[in-house]
mmCIF file of C-alpha atoms and ligand atoms in Angstrom:
data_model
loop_
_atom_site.group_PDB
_atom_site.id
_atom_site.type_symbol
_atom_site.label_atom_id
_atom_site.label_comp_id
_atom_site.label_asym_id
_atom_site.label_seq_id
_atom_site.Cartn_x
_atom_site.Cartn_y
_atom_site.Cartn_z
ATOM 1 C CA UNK D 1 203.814 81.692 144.480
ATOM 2 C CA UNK D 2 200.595 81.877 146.726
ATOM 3 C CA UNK D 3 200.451 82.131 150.441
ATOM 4 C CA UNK D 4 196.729 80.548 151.195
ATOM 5 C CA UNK D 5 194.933 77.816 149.319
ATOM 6 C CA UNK D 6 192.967 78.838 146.606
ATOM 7 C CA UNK D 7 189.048 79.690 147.076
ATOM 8 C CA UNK D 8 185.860 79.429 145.610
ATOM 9 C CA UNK D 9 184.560 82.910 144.670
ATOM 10 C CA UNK D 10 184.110 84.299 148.776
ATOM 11 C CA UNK D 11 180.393 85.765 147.354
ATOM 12 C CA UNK D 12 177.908 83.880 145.553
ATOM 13 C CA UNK D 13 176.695 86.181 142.909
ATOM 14 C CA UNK D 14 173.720 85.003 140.513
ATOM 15 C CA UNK D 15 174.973 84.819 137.691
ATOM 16 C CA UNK D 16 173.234 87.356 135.732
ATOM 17 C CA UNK D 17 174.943 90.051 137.947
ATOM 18 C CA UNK D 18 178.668 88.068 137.138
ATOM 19 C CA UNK D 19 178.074 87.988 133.337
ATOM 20 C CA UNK D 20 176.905 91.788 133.638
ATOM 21 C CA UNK D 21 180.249 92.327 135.914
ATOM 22 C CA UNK D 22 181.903 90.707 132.996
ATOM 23 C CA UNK D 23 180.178 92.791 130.627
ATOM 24 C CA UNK D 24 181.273 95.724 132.044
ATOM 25 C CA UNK D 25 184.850 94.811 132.253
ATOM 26 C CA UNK D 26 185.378 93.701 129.045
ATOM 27 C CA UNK D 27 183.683 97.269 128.063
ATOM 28 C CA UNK D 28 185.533 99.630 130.298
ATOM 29 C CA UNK D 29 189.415 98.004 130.656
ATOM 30 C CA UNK D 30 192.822 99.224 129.093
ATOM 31 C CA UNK D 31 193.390 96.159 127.211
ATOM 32 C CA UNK D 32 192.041 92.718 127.769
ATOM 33 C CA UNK D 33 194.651 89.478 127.740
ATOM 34 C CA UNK D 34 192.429 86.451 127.014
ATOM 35 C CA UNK D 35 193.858 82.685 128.064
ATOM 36 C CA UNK D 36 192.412 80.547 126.316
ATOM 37 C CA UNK D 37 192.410 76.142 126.791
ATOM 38 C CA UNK D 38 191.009 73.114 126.305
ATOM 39 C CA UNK D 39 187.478 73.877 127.327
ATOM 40 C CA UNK D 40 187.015 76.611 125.228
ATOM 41 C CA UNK D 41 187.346 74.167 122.323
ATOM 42 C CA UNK D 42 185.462 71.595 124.104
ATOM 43 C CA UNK D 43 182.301 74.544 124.045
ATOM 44 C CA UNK D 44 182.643 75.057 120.459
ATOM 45 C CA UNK D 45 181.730 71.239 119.849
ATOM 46 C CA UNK D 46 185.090 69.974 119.365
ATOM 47 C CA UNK D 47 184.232 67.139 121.477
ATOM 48 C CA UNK D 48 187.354 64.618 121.821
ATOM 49 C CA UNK D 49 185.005 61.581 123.144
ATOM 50 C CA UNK D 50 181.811 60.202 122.755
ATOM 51 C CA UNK D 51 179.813 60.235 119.541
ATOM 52 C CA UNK D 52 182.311 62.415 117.503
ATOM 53 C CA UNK D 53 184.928 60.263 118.471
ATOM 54 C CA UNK D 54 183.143 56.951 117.985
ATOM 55 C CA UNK D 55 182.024 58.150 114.802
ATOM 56 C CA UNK D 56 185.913 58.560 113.163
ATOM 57 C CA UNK D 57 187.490 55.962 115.424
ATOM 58 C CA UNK D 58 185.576 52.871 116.081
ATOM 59 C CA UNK D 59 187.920 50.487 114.269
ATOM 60 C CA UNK D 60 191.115 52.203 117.063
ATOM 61 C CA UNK D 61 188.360 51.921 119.787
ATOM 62 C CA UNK D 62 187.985 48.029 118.873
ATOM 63 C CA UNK D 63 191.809 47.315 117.892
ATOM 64 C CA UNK D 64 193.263 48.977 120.881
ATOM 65 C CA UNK D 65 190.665 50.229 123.735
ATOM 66 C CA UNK D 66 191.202 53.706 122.985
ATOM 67 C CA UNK D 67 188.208 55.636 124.177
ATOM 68 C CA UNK D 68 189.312 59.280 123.452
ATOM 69 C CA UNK D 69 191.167 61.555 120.570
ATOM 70 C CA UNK D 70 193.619 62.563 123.627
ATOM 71 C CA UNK D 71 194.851 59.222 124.928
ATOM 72 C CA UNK D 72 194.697 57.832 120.986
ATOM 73 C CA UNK D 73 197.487 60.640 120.097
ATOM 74 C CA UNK D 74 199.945 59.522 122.847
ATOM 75 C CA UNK D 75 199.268 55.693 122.006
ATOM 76 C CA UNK D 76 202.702 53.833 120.644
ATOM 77 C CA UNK D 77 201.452 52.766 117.355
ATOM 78 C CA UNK D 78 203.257 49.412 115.940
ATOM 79 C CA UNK D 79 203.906 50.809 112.550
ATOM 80 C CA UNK D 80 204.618 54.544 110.983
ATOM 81 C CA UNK D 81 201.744 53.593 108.832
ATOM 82 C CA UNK D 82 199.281 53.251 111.684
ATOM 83 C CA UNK D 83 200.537 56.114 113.284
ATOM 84 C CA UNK D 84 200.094 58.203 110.800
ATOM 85 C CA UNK D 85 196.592 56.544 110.038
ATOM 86 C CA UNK D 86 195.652 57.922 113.358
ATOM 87 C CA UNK D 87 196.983 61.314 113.042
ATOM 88 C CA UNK D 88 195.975 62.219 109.656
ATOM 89 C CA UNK D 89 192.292 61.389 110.566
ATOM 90 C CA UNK D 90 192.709 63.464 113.826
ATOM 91 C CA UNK D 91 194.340 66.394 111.772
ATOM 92 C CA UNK D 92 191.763 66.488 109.707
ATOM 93 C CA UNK D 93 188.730 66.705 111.568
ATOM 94 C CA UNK D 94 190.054 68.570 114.153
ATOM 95 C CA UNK D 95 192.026 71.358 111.882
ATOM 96 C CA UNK D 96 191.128 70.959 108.404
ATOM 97 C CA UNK D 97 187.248 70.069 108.020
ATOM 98 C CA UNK D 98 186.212 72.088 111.383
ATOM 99 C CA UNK D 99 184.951 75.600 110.909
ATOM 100 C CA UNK D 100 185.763 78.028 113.757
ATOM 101 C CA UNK D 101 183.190 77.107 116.552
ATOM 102 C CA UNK D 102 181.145 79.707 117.579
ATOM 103 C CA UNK D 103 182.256 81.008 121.271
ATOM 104 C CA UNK D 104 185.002 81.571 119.332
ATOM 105 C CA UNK D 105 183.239 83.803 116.679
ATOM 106 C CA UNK D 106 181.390 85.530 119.672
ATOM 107 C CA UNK D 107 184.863 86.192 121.657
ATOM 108 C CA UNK D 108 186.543 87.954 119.228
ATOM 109 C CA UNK D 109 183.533 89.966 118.274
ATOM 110 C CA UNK D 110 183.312 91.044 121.460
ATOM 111 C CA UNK D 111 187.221 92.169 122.038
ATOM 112 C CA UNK D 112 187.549 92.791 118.851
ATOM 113 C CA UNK D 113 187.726 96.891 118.964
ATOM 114 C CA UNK D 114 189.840 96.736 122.149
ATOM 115 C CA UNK D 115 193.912 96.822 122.979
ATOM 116 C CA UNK D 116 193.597 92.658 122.981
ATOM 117 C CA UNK D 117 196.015 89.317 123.313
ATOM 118 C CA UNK D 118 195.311 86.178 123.364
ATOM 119 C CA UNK D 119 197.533 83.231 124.264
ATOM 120 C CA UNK D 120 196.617 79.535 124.250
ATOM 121 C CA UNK D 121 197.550 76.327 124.934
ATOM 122 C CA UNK D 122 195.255 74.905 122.040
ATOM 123 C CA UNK D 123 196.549 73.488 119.196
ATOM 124 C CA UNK D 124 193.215 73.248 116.689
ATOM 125 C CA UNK D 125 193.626 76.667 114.870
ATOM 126 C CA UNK D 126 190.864 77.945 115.990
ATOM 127 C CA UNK D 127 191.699 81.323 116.823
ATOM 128 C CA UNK D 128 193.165 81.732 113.409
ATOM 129 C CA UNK D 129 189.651 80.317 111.968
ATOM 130 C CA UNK D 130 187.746 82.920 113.343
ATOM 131 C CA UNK D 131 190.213 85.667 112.162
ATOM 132 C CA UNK D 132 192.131 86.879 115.062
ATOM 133 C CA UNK D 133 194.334 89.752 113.753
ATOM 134 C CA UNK D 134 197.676 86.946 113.896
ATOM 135 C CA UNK D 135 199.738 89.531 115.616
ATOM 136 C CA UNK D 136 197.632 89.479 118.532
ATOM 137 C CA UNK D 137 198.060 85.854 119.274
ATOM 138 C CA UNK D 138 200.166 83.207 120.772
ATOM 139 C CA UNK D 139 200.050 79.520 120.395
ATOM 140 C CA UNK D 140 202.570 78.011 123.102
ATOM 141 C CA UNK D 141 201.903 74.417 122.397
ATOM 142 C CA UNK D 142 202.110 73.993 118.105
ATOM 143 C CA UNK D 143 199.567 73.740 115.650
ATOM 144 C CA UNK D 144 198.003 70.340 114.189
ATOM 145 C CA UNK D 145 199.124 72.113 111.275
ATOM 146 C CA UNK D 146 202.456 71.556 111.700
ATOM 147 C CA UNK D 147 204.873 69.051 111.274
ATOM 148 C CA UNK D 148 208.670 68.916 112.843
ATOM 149 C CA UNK D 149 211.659 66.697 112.815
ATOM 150 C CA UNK D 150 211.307 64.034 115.120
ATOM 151 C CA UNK D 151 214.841 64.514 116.686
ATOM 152 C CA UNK D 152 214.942 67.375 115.738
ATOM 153 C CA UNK D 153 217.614 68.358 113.642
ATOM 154 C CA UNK D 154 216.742 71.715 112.935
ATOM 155 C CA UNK D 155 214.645 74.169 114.650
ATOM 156 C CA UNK D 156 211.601 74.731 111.473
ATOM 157 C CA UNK D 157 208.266 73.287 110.897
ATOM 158 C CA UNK D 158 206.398 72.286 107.770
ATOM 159 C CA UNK D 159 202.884 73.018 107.013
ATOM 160 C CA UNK D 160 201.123 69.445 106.222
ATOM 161 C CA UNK D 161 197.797 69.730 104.656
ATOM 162 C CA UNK D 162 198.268 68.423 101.482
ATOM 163 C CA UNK D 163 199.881 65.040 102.921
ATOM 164 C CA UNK D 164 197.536 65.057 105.728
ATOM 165 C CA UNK D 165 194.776 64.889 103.294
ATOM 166 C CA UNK D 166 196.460 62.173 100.751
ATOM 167 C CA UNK D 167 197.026 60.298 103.982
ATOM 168 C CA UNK D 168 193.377 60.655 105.122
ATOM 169 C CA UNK D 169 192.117 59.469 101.715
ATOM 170 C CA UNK D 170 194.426 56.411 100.785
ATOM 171 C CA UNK D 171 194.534 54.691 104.511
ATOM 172 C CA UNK D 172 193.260 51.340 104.485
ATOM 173 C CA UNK D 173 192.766 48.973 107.598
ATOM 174 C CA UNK D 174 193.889 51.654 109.839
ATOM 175 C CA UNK D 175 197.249 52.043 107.791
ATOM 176 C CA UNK D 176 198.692 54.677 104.982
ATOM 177 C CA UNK D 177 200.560 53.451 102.283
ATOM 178 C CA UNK D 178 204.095 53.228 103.142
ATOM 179 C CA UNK D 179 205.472 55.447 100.473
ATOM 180 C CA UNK D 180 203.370 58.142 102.453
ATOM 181 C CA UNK D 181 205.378 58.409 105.549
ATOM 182 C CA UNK D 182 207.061 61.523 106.024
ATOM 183 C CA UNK D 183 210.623 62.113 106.369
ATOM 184 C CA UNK D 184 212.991 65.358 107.319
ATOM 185 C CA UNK D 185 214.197 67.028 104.203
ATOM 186 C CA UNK D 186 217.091 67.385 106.007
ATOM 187 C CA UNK D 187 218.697 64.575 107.865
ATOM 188 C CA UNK D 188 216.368 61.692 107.062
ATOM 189 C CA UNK D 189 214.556 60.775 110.487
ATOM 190 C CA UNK D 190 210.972 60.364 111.001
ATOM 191 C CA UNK D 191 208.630 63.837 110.829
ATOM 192 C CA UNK D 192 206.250 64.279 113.783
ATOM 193 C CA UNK D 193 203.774 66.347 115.066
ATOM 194 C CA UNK D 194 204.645 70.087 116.147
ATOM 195 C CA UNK D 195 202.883 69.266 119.138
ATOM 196 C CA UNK D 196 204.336 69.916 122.642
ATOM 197 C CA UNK D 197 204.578 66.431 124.022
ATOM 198 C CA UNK D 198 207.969 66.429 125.118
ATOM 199 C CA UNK D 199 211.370 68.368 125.091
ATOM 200 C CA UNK D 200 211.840 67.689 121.309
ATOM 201 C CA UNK D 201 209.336 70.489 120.741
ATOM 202 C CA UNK D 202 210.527 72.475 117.516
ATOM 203 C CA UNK D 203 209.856 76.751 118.851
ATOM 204 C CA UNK D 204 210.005 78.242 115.473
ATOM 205 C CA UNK D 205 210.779 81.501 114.977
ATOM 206 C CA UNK D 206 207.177 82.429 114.820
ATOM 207 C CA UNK D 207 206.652 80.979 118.177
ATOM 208 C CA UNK D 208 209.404 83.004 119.457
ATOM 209 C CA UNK D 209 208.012 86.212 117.579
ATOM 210 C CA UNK D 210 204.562 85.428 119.184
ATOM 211 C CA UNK D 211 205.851 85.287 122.110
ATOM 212 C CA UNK D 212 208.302 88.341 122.206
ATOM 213 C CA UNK D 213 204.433 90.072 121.313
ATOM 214 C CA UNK D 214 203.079 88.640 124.090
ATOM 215 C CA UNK D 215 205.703 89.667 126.361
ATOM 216 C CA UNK D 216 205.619 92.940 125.130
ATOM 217 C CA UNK D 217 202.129 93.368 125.827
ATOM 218 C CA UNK D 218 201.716 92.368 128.919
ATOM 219 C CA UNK D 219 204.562 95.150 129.532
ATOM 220 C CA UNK D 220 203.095 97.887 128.174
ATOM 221 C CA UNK D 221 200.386 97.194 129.791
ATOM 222 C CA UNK D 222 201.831 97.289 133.518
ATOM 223 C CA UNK D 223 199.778 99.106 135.929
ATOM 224 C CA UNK D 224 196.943 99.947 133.709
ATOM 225 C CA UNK D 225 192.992 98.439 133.890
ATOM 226 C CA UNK D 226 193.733 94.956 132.373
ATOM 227 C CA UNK D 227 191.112 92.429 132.062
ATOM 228 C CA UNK D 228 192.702 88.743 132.449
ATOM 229 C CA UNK D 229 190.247 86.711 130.782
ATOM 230 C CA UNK D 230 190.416 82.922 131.535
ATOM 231 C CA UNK D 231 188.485 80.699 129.306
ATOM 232 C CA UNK D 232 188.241 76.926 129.730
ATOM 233 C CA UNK D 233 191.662 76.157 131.182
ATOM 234 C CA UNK D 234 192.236 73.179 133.028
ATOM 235 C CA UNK D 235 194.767 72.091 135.518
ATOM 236 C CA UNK D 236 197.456 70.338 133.194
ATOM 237 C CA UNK D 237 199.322 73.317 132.507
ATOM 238 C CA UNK D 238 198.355 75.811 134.906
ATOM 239 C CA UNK D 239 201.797 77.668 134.454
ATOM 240 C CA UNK D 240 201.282 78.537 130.852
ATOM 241 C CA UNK D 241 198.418 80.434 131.950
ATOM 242 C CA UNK D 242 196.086 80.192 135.270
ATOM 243 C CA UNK D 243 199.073 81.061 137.559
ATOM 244 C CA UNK D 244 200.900 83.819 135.774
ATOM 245 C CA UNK D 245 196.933 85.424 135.109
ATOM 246 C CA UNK D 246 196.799 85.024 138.960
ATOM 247 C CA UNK D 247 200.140 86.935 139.643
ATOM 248 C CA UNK D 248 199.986 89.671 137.074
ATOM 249 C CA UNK D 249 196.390 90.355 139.211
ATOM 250 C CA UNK D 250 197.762 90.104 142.647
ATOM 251 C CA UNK D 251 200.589 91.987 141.008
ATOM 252 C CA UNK D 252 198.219 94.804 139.965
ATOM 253 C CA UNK D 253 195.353 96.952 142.042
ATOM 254 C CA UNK D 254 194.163 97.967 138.678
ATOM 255 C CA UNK D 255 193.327 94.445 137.414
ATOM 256 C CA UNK D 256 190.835 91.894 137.091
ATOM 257 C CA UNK D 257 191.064 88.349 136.822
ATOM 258 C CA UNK D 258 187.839 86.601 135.202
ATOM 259 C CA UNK D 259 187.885 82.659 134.918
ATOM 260 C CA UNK D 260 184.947 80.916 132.802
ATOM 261 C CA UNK D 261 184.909 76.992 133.261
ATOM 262 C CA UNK D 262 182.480 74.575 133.157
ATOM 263 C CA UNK D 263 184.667 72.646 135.773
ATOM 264 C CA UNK D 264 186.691 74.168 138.540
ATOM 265 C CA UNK D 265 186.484 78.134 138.796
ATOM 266 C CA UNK D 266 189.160 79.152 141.812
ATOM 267 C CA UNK D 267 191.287 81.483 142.730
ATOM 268 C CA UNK D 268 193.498 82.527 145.517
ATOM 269 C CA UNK D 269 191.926 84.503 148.399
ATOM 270 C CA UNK D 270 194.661 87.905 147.936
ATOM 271 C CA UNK D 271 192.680 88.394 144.285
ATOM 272 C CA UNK D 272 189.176 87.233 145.155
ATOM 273 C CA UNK D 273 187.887 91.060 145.249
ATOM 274 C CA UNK D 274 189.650 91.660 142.058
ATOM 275 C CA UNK D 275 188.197 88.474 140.571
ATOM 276 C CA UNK D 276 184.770 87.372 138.506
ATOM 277 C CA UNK D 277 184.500 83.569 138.470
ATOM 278 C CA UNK D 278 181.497 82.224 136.735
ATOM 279 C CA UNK D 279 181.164 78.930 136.783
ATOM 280 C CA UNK D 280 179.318 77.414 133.751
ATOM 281 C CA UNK D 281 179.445 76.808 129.985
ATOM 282 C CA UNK D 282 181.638 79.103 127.791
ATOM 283 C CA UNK D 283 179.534 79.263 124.862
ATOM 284 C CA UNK D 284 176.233 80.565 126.899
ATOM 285 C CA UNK D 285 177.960 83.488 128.700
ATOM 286 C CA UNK D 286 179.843 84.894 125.388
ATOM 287 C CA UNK D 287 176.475 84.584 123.897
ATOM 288 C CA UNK D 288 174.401 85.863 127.158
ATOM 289 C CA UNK D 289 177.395 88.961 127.242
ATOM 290 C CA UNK D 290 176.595 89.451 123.450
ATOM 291 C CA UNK D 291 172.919 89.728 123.675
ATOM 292 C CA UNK D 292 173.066 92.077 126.205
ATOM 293 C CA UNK D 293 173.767 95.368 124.073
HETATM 294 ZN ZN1 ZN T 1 215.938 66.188 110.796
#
């Protein structure tokens, strides 16, 4: 992959001259391919810890230790019932009662008359909330909005808001009534999340349209003034997108890599004159890049 260790930006900019270098960029590319992960989420208030979390899952916190909606979701649950207690109250919060959080809004008003894709790792929908033209995106890791076979028998996933919501409402002491459990239509075994946790992940053939579209774009695209826009990714999957975003660059002359984080903001020294990196919170620089028409 990469020779050297990866940098800080060499030059400290202020960051007014970044956002504007951002600005500009997102004005005067070809086509723009946005990444998009956790932390973008995380700056549209979809805290996972804390008071939000506290707030929905004291009685887990208390029963088990759990401290966060992350670790909660991997936790092995005793029963189906409690499982799905958990999950149902996380589905709906998190995909069914949020709106679509406002960097999001503010991103896709910005892009929104260029050549634009936008892959993610995130799983909340909320992409699809603020009305991304569906063509243009591409969710690698499943939707809370989805359910699969749990072995899985067949490669297809279910859309689950009306049980999500029966389970939500008739849960009592942390458990759903049994009759609720879900159960493949076709060979019997448990349902679970179309989430990708492990190699049982169900690619549907949307996800393999998606990312045939994706593919495609980044193709046609070849050579040409692209703006790789990173936004909030962290370092668990950095080969979905960080690393690719940093090839396709180095890969490139014509193209800029741009990484927004409120945490780490690196990349490799052969792309660091092809590369904004503004270290900070998501939410103010769409908004500070907005206001500044
Ligand atoms: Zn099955």
């Amino acid at each position: 992959m990469f020779l050297k260790k990866p940098i800080s930006a060499s030059i400290k900019i202020c960051w007014e001259q970044q956002v504007e270098r951002l600005k500009n960029e997102i004005e005067t590319s070809d086509a723009i391919v946005v990444g998009a992960g956790a932390g973008m989420s995380a700056a549209a208030g979809m805290d996972y810890d804390g008071e939000r979390f506290e707030k929905n899952f004291s009685d887990f916190h208390k029963k088990y230790g759990i401290q966060d909606m992350y670790s909660g979701g991997f936790y092995p649950y005793e029963t189906p019932e409690e499982y799905w207690a958990w999950w149902s109250r996380h589905i709906l919060i998190n995909r069914y009662e949020a709106g679509a959080g406002k960097p999001y809004g503010n991103l896709l008003e910005l892009i929104r008359k260029k050549d634009y894709f936008v892959i993610t790792t995130n799983v909340d929908h909320q992409f699809q909330l603020a009305g991304i033209d569906k063509k243009r995106l591409f969710y690698t890791q499943g939707d809370y909005g989805l359910w699969q076979c749990s072995k899985p028998c067949h490669q297809r996933t279910y859309d689950n808001e009306m049980e999500i919501r029966q389970m939500a409402a008739r849960q009592k002491d942390m458990k759903i009534p049994a009759e609720l459990v879900p159960h493949c239509p076709v060979c019997g075994a448990p349902m679970t999340m179309n989430l990708r946790i492990d190699t049982a992940f169900v690619q549907d053939e949307g996800w393999y349209a998606a990312a045939e579209r994706y593919e495609d774009f980044i193709r046609r695209h070849m050579g040409r003034h692209v703006l790789f826009l990173e936004l909030g990714v962290g370092s668990n999957t950095p080969g979905i997108i960080k690393y690719p975003f940093w090839r396709m660059t180095a890969e490139n002359p014509k193209a800029v890599y741009a990484c927004v984080n409120s945490g780490e903001t690196l990349c490799p020294p052969e792309i660091a004159r092809q590369s904004i990196c503004i270290r900070g919170d998501i939410r103010q620089v769409l908004e500070d890049i907005a206001q500044k028409d």
